[in-house]
Coordinates of C-alpha atoms in Angstrom, one line a residue:
X47 CA -11.2 38.5 19.5
X48 CA -10.4 35.4 21.4
X49 CA -11.4 31.9 20.1
X50 CA -14.0 31.4 22.9
X51 CA -16.0 34.4 21.7
X52 CA -15.7 33.3 18.1
X53 CA -17.1 29.8 18.9
X54 CA -19.9 31.3 21.0
X55 CA -20.9 33.7 18.2
X56 CA -20.7 30.9 15.6
X57 CA -22.9 28.5 17.6
X58 CA -25.5 31.2 18.3
X59 CA -25.6 32.1 14.6
X60 CA -26.0 28.4 13.6
X61 CA -28.8 27.8 16.1
X62 CA -30.6 30.9 14.9
X63 CA -31.5 28.9 11.7
X64 CA -31.8 25.3 13.0
X65 CA -33.5 23.7 10.0
X66 CA -31.1 25.3 7.6
X67 CA -28.1 24.2 9.7
X68 CA -29.5 20.6 9.9
X69 CA -30.0 20.4 6.2
X70 CA -26.6 21.8 5.5
X71 CA -24.9 19.2 7.8
X72 CA -26.8 16.4 6.1
X73 CA -24.4 16.1 3.2
X74 CA -21.4 15.9 5.6
X75 CA -23.3 13.4 7.8
X76 CA -24.1 11.1 4.9
X77 CA -20.6 11.4 3.4
X78 CA -18.8 10.6 6.6
X79 CA -21.2 7.8 7.6
X80 CA -20.8 6.2 4.1
X81 CA -17.0 6.3 4.3
X82 CA -16.9 4.9 7.8
X83 CA -19.4 2.1 7.0
X84 CA -17.7 1.2 3.7
X85 CA -14.2 1.0 5.2
X86 CA -15.4 -1.0 8.3
X87 CA -17.4 -3.4 6.1
X88 CA -14.5 -3.8 3.7
X89 CA -12.0 -4.5 6.6
X90 CA -14.5 -6.9 8.2
X91 CA -14.8 -8.7 4.8
X92 CA -11.0 -9.0 4.6
X93 CA -10.8 -10.4 8.1
X94 CA -13.7 -12.8 7.5
X95 CA -12.0 -14.1 4.4
X96 CA -8.7 -14.5 6.3
X97 CA -10.4 -16.4 9.1
X98 CA -12.4 -18.5 6.7
X99 CA -9.2 -19.6 4.8
X100 CA -7.3 -20.1 8.1
X101 CA -10.1 -22.4 9.4
X102 CA -9.4 -24.6 6.4
X103 CA -5.8 -25.0 7.6
X104 CA -3.4 -22.0 7.6
X105 CA -0.6 -24.3 6.3
X106 CA -2.7 -26.1 3.7
X107 CA -1.4 -26.6 0.2
X108 CA -3.5 -27.6 -2.8
X109 CA -2.0 -29.5 -5.7
X110 CA -4.1 -29.5 -8.9
X111 CA -3.6 -30.7 -12.4
X112 CA -2.7 -27.9 -14.8
X113 CA -5.3 -27.0 -17.4
X114 CA -5.1 -29.1 -20.6
X115 CA -5.1 -27.8 -24.1
X116 CA -5.7 -29.9 -27.2
X117 CA -5.6 -28.3 -30.6
X118 CA -5.9 -24.9 -29.1
X119 CA -9.0 -25.9 -27.1
X120 CA -9.0 -25.5 -23.3
X121 CA -10.0 -28.9 -22.0
X122 CA -10.0 -27.8 -18.3
X123 CA -8.4 -29.7 -15.4
X124 CA -10.7 -32.7 -15.4
X125 CA -9.1 -34.2 -18.4
X126 CA -5.6 -34.3 -16.8
X127 CA -4.3 -37.6 -15.3
X128 CA -1.0 -36.1 -14.1
X129 CA -1.5 -36.8 -10.4
X130 CA -1.3 -40.5 -9.3
X131 CA -0.3 -42.9 -6.6
X132 CA 3.4 -42.6 -7.4
X133 CA 3.2 -38.9 -6.6
X134 CA 1.3 -39.6 -3.4
X135 CA 4.0 -42.1 -2.1
X136 CA 6.8 -39.7 -3.1
X137 CA 5.2 -36.8 -1.1
X138 CA 4.6 -39.1 1.9
X139 CA 8.2 -40.5 2.0
X140 CA 10.5 -38.0 0.4
X141 CA 9.6 -34.6 1.9
X142 CA 10.9 -32.7 4.9
X143 CA 8.4 -29.8 5.1
X144 CA 5.2 -31.7 4.3
X145 CA 3.4 -33.0 7.4
X146 CA 0.5 -34.8 5.7
X147 CA -0.8 -35.4 2.3
X148 CA -4.2 -36.7 1.0
X149 CA -5.5 -37.4 -2.5
X150 CA -8.9 -36.2 -3.5
X151 CA -11.2 -38.0 -6.0
X152 CA -14.8 -36.7 -6.2
X153 CA -18.1 -37.7 -7.9
X154 CA -21.7 -36.6 -7.5
X155 CA -24.2 -39.2 -6.5
X156 CA -27.7 -39.5 -5.2
X157 CA -27.7 -40.6 -1.6
X158 CA -30.6 -42.9 -0.5
X159 CA -31.6 -44.0 3.0
X160 CA -35.1 -45.5 3.3
X161 CA -37.6 -43.1 1.6
X162 CA -35.2 -40.2 1.8
X163 CA -32.7 -39.1 -0.8
X164 CA -30.2 -36.3 -1.1
X165 CA -27.9 -35.2 -4.0
X166 CA -24.4 -34.7 -2.8
X167 CA -20.7 -34.8 -3.8
X168 CA -18.7 -37.7 -2.3
X169 CA -15.0 -37.2 -1.9
X170 CA -12.5 -40.0 -1.8
X171 CA -9.6 -39.0 0.6
X172 CA -7.1 -40.6 3.0
X173 CA -7.5 -40.5 6.8
X174 CA -5.1 -37.5 7.1
X175 CA -7.6 -35.3 5.2
X176 CA -9.3 -34.4 8.5
X177 CA -6.0 -33.1 9.9
X178 CA -5.2 -31.1 6.8
X179 CA -8.7 -29.5 6.4
X180 CA -9.2 -29.0 10.2
X181 CA -12.3 -31.2 10.4
X182 CA -13.2 -32.8 13.6
X183 CA -15.4 -35.8 14.4
X184 CA -18.7 -35.3 16.3
X185 CA -19.5 -38.9 16.6
X186 CA -18.0 -42.3 15.5
X187 CA -14.6 -42.8 13.9
X188 CA -12.6 -42.0 10.8
X189 CA -11.8 -44.7 8.4
X190 CA -8.3 -46.1 8.5
X191 CA -5.4 -46.9 6.2
X192 CA -6.6 -50.5 6.3
X193 CA -10.0 -49.4 4.9
X194 CA -8.1 -47.6 2.1
X195 CA -6.0 -50.6 1.3
X196 CA -9.1 -52.9 1.1
X197 CA -11.4 -50.5 -0.7
X198 CA -13.9 -50.8 2.1
X199 CA -17.4 -49.4 1.6
X200 CA -17.4 -47.1 4.6
X201 CA -18.0 -43.3 4.9
X202 CA -18.1 -40.3 7.2
X203 CA -20.8 -37.8 6.6
X204 CA -21.5 -34.1 7.4
X205 CA -24.4 -32.8 9.5
X206 CA -26.4 -31.6 6.4
X207 CA -26.4 -35.1 5.0
X208 CA -27.5 -36.4 8.5
X209 CA -30.4 -33.9 8.6
X210 CA -31.5 -34.8 5.0
X211 CA -31.4 -38.6 5.3
X212 CA -32.0 -39.4 9.0
X213 CA -35.2 -37.4 9.5
X214 CA -36.5 -39.6 12.4
X215 CA -33.7 -38.6 14.7
X216 CA -32.0 -42.0 14.7
X217 CA -28.2 -42.2 14.9
X218 CA -26.6 -42.7 11.5
X219 CA -23.6 -44.7 12.9
X220 CA -23.7 -48.2 11.7
X221 CA -26.5 -47.5 9.2
X222 CA -26.1 -48.3 5.5
X223 CA -26.8 -45.7 2.9
X224 CA -26.7 -46.2 -0.9
X225 CA -24.8 -44.1 -3.3
X226 CA -26.7 -44.9 -6.5
X227 CA -26.6 -48.7 -6.3
X228 CA -23.5 -49.0 -4.1
X229 CA -24.1 -49.5 -0.3
X230 CA -21.8 -47.6 2.1
X231 CA -21.8 -48.0 5.9
X232 CA -21.7 -44.7 8.0
X233 CA -19.0 -44.9 10.6
X234 CA -18.6 -41.3 11.6
X235 CA -20.2 -37.8 11.7
X236 CA -18.2 -34.7 11.1
X237 CA -18.4 -31.7 13.4
X238 CA -20.4 -28.8 12.0
X239 CA -18.6 -26.0 10.2
X240 CA -21.4 -24.0 8.6
X241 CA -21.1 -22.0 5.4
X242 CA -17.8 -20.7 4.2
X243 CA -17.2 -17.2 2.8
X244 CA -18.5 -18.1 -0.6
X245 CA -21.8 -19.3 0.8
X246 CA -21.0 -23.0 0.3
X247 CA -22.3 -25.5 2.9
X248 CA -19.2 -27.2 4.4
X249 CA -21.4 -29.7 6.2
X250 CA -22.9 -31.1 2.9
X251 CA -20.1 -33.5 2.6
X252 CA -19.4 -37.3 2.4
X253 CA -15.9 -38.7 2.9
X254 CA -14.8 -42.2 1.9
X255 CA -11.5 -44.0 1.2
X256 CA -10.1 -42.7 -2.1
X257 CA -9.4 -46.2 -3.3
X258 CA -13.1 -47.0 -2.9
X259 CA -14.1 -44.1 -5.1
X260 CA -11.5 -44.9 -7.6
X261 CA -12.2 -48.6 -8.0
X262 CA -15.9 -49.0 -7.1
X263 CA -17.3 -45.7 -8.5
X264 CA -15.1 -44.3 -11.2
X265 CA -12.7 -47.0 -12.4
X266 CA -9.7 -44.6 -12.5
X267 CA -6.2 -44.7 -11.1
X268 CA -5.4 -41.0 -11.0
X269 CA -6.5 -38.2 -8.6
X270 CA -8.6 -35.1 -9.3
X271 CA -6.3 -33.1 -6.9
X272 CA -4.3 -33.5 -3.7
X273 CA -4.2 -31.7 -0.4
X274 CA -1.1 -31.4 1.8
X275 CA -0.2 -29.5 4.9
X276 CA 3.2 -28.0 5.7
X277 CA 4.9 -28.6 9.0
X278 CA 4.1 -25.0 9.9
X279 CA 2.6 -21.9 8.3
X280 CA 6.0 -20.3 8.0
X281 CA 7.4 -23.3 6.0
X282 CA 4.5 -23.4 3.5
X283 CA 6.6 -21.9 0.7
X284 CA 9.4 -24.3 1.4
X285 CA 6.9 -27.2 1.3
X286 CA 5.5 -25.9 -2.0
X287 CA 9.0 -25.7 -3.4
X288 CA 9.7 -29.2 -2.3
X289 CA 6.5 -30.6 -3.8
X290 CA 7.2 -28.8 -7.1
X291 CA 10.7 -30.4 -7.3
X292 CA 9.4 -33.9 -6.5
X293 CA 6.4 -33.7 -9.0
X294 CA 8.6 -32.3 -11.8
X295 CA 11.0 -35.2 -11.2
X296 CA 8.2 -37.8 -11.1
X297 CA 6.6 -36.4 -14.3
X298 CA 9.9 -36.2 -16.2
X299 CA 9.5 -32.4 -16.8
X300 CA 12.7 -31.0 -18.3
X301 CA 14.3 -27.7 -17.2
X302 CA 12.5 -24.7 -18.7
X303 CA 9.3 -26.7 -19.5
X304 CA 6.0 -25.8 -17.9
X305 CA 4.6 -27.8 -15.0
X306 CA 1.6 -30.1 -15.6
X307 CA 0.3 -29.2 -12.2
X308 CA -0.6 -26.1 -10.1
X309 CA 0.2 -25.5 -6.5
X310 CA -1.7 -23.1 -4.3
X311 CA -0.8 -22.3 -0.7
X312 CA -3.2 -20.7 1.8
X313 CA -0.9 -17.7 2.0
X314 CA -1.4 -17.1 -1.7
X315 CA -5.1 -17.4 -1.4
X316 CA -5.3 -15.1 1.7
X317 CA -3.1 -12.5 -0.1
X318 CA -5.1 -12.6 -3.3
X319 CA -8.5 -12.4 -1.5
X320 CA -7.3 -9.7 0.8
X321 CA -6.0 -7.6 -2.2
X322 CA -9.3 -7.9 -4.0
X323 CA -11.2 -7.0 -0.8
X324 CA -9.0 -4.0 0.0
X325 CA -9.3 -2.7 -3.6
X326 CA -13.0 -2.9 -3.4
X327 CA -12.9 -1.1 0.0
X328 CA -10.9 1.7 -1.4
X329 CA -13.2 1.9 -4.5
X330 CA -16.3 2.0 -2.3
X331 CA -14.8 4.6 0.1
X332 CA -13.8 6.8 -2.9
X333 CA -17.4 6.6 -4.2
X334 CA -18.8 7.4 -0.8
X335 CA -16.4 10.4 -0.4
X336 CA -18.1 12.1 -3.4
X337 CA -20.9 12.9 -1.0
X338 CA -18.4 14.7 1.2
X339 CA -17.6 17.0 -1.7
X340 CA -21.3 17.6 -2.2
X341 CA -21.7 18.4 1.5
X342 CA -18.8 20.8 1.3
X343 CA -20.4 22.6 -1.7
X344 CA -23.5 22.8 0.4
X345 CA -21.6 24.5 3.2
X346 CA -20.1 27.0 0.8
X347 CA -23.5 27.8 -0.6
X348 CA -25.0 28.4 2.8
X349 CA -22.1 30.5 4.0
X350 CA -22.6 32.7 0.9
X351 CA -26.2 33.1 1.9
X352 CA -25.3 33.8 5.5
X353 CA -22.7 36.5 4.5
X354 CA -25.4 38.2 2.3
X355 CA -28.0 38.1 5.0
X356 CA -25.6 39.5 7.6
X357 CA -24.1 42.3 5.5
X358 CA -25.3 45.0 7.9
X359 CA -24.0 43.1 10.9
X360 CA -20.6 42.9 9.2
X361 CA -20.6 46.6 8.4
X362 CA -21.6 47.5 12.0
X363 CA -18.9 45.3 13.5
X364 CA -16.3 46.9 11.2
X365 CA -17.5 50.3 12.1
X366 CA -16.9 49.7 15.8
X367 CA -13.4 48.5 15.3
X368 CA -13.5 44.8 14.2
X369 CA -10.5 43.9 11.9
X370 CA -10.8 42.0 8.6
X371 CA -9.2 39.0 10.2
X372 CA -11.9 39.0 13.0
X373 CA -14.7 38.9 10.4
X374 CA -12.9 36.2 8.4
X375 CA -12.3 34.1 11.5
X376 CA -15.9 34.5 12.6
X377 CA -17.4 33.0 9.4
X378 CA -14.6 30.5 9.0
X379 CA -15.3 29.3 12.6
X380 CA -19.0 28.8 11.7
X381 CA -18.1 26.8 8.7
X382 CA -15.7 24.5 10.6
X383 CA -18.1 24.0 13.5
X384 CA -20.9 23.2 11.1
X385 CA -18.6 20.6 9.4
X386 CA -17.3 19.1 12.6
X387 CA -20.7 18.6 14.2
X388 CA -21.9 16.9 11.0
X389 CA -18.7 14.8 11.1
X390 CA -19.3 13.6 14.6
X391 CA -22.9 12.7 13.8
X392 CA -21.7 10.9 10.7
X393 CA -19.0 8.9 12.5
X394 CA -21.6 7.7 15.1
X395 CA -24.1 6.9 12.3
X396 CA -21.3 5.1 10.3
X397 CA -20.4 2.9 13.3
X398 CA -24.1 2.0 13.9
X399 CA -24.5 1.1 10.2
X400 CA -21.3 -1.0 10.3
X401 CA -22.5 -2.9 13.4
X402 CA -25.9 -3.6 11.9
X403 CA -24.3 -4.7 8.6
X404 CA -21.9 -7.0 10.4
X405 CA -24.7 -8.7 12.2
X406 CA -26.9 -9.1 9.1
X407 CA -24.0 -10.3 7.0
X408 CA -22.5 -12.6 9.7
X409 CA -19.1 -10.9 9.6
X410 CA -16.9 -9.7 12.4
X411 CA -17.5 -6.1 13.6
X412 CA -14.4 -4.1 12.8
X413 CA -13.9 -0.5 13.9
X414 CA -11.3 1.4 11.8
X415 CA -9.6 4.0 14.1
X416 CA -7.7 5.2 11.1
X417 CA -10.9 5.9 9.2
X418 CA -12.4 7.7 12.2
X419 CA -9.4 10.0 12.7
X420 CA -9.1 10.6 8.9
X421 CA -12.8 11.4 8.7
X422 CA -12.5 13.9 11.5
X423 CA -9.5 15.6 9.9
X424 CA -11.4 15.6 6.5
X425 CA -14.3 17.4 8.2
X426 CA -12.1 20.1 9.6
X427 CA -10.4 20.5 6.2
X428 CA -13.8 20.6 4.4
X429 CA -15.0 23.4 6.8
X430 CA -11.8 25.4 6.2
X431 CA -11.6 24.8 2.4
X432 CA -15.3 25.5 1.6
X433 CA -15.7 28.2 4.2
X434 CA -12.6 30.2 3.3
X435 CA -13.9 32.0 0.2
X436 CA -17.2 33.2 1.8
X437 CA -15.3 34.3 4.9
X438 CA -12.8 36.2 2.8
X439 CA -15.7 37.8 0.9
X440 CA -17.2 39.0 4.2
X441 CA -13.8 40.3 5.5
X442 CA -13.2 42.3 2.3
X443 CA -16.5 44.2 2.5
X444 CA -16.5 48.0 2.6
X445 CA -18.0 49.0 6.0
X446 CA -19.9 52.0 4.6
X447 CA -21.4 49.9 1.7
X448 CA -22.3 47.2 4.1
X449 CA -24.1 49.6 6.4
X450 CA -26.1 50.9 3.5
X451 CA -27.0 47.4 2.2
X452 CA -30.7 46.8 2.0

C-alpha cells in the first residue's frame, strides 16, 4: 500500500471520531505550546538582561570594597574604607586601558521643594559618571571638575524626581531644592531611562559632586565604590587586571594575600545572569515537556481503543490480502498524524503565548527556530514511539480470530 492511501485512510479514521481525536491531541498541544512558550520567554529574558546591562555601559567596570570581617562577624562592605582619593588619582593617571573613572558616595535624604517632598538616594560622582553609565542630559548641564574641587552645592536630577517635586510644570533648572537642611541648586535634568531588569527606577536619581557629598553630608574621605570604563568592551579584562595591580600596589597588599576590594566587569555580570536565565529556561522546558509524555500516553491509550474497535476491519483486510506491515503502517500513520497535527497547533499556540507574554512583561519577542524544529521532531517521535506497540498488536492479530471478534 502506498503512503498516499495510508495517509488518506488515517485521516478518515481520525475524523470519524472528531471529539476523541481533539481530546487526544490536547495533551500534545499543551505540551508543545508550553515548551515553545517557556523557551521563548527564557531566551527573551536572557536577551533583555543582556540589553539592560549593555545599556549601563558594555565596557563598565565596578570597583567595590571587599566584605569586612571582625571577630568572625561579617560587617558587610559599608564598613570598608579601602577606596580613597589616592586610588582615584592613580586610576586616572597610571592606566592604559581605563578610559574614565568616577567615585561614588551615596546617602539617602528627604528632598524638599516648596510643599513637596520626595525620599531619594543622592549619589556623589564625578562628571565622567554620565559617560561611564551611559546617561544623557535632557536639559541643562552637568557639573564640572571645578564644582567638584570647590564642593559646590549643585545637582543633576532624574525625571522621577522632577515629577515628584515640580508638580506645577515649572522648569527645575536654576531652582533650589533642599536635601534635609542643605540647599542644592538644580543645573541639569537627565534623560529618561525607565525601569531596569530588576524593576528599579533608573530615573529616581540625584547626582552631585562627590566632594560635596563627602564634606557637606557625610564627613568622610573614602568612597563607597568606584565606576570605571574600559577603552573598549574587548579590553575590559585587561582594564580589570590593570586596576587590580594598581589597587594592590596602593593598598600595600603582599603577594598571595587577598584583595581588600572586588572588581566586576559587565562581561562577568552578563555571563552570570545569562547562565542563571538559561538554567531556568532549561528547567522550565523540562517541566513543560512532562505534558508531552502525558500526551504520548494518551495517544497510546486511544490507539489501543481504536485497534480493539476495528478488530473486524483488521481481520477483513488481512483476509483480502493485506500484509502485517500494511496493518502496522496504517495504525502507525494514524498515530504520527495525530501527533503532528497536535504539534503544529501547539507550535502556533506557543508562539501566540510567547508574543502576549513579551508584551505584558515588556520584553523582546524572541522566536526560537531551534525549539520549533525540535518540537516538530519530538511530535513525530512521540507518534512513532507511542503508536508502535498498538500498531504491532494490530498487525499480529490472527485474521480468523479477528473476523469472529464480537
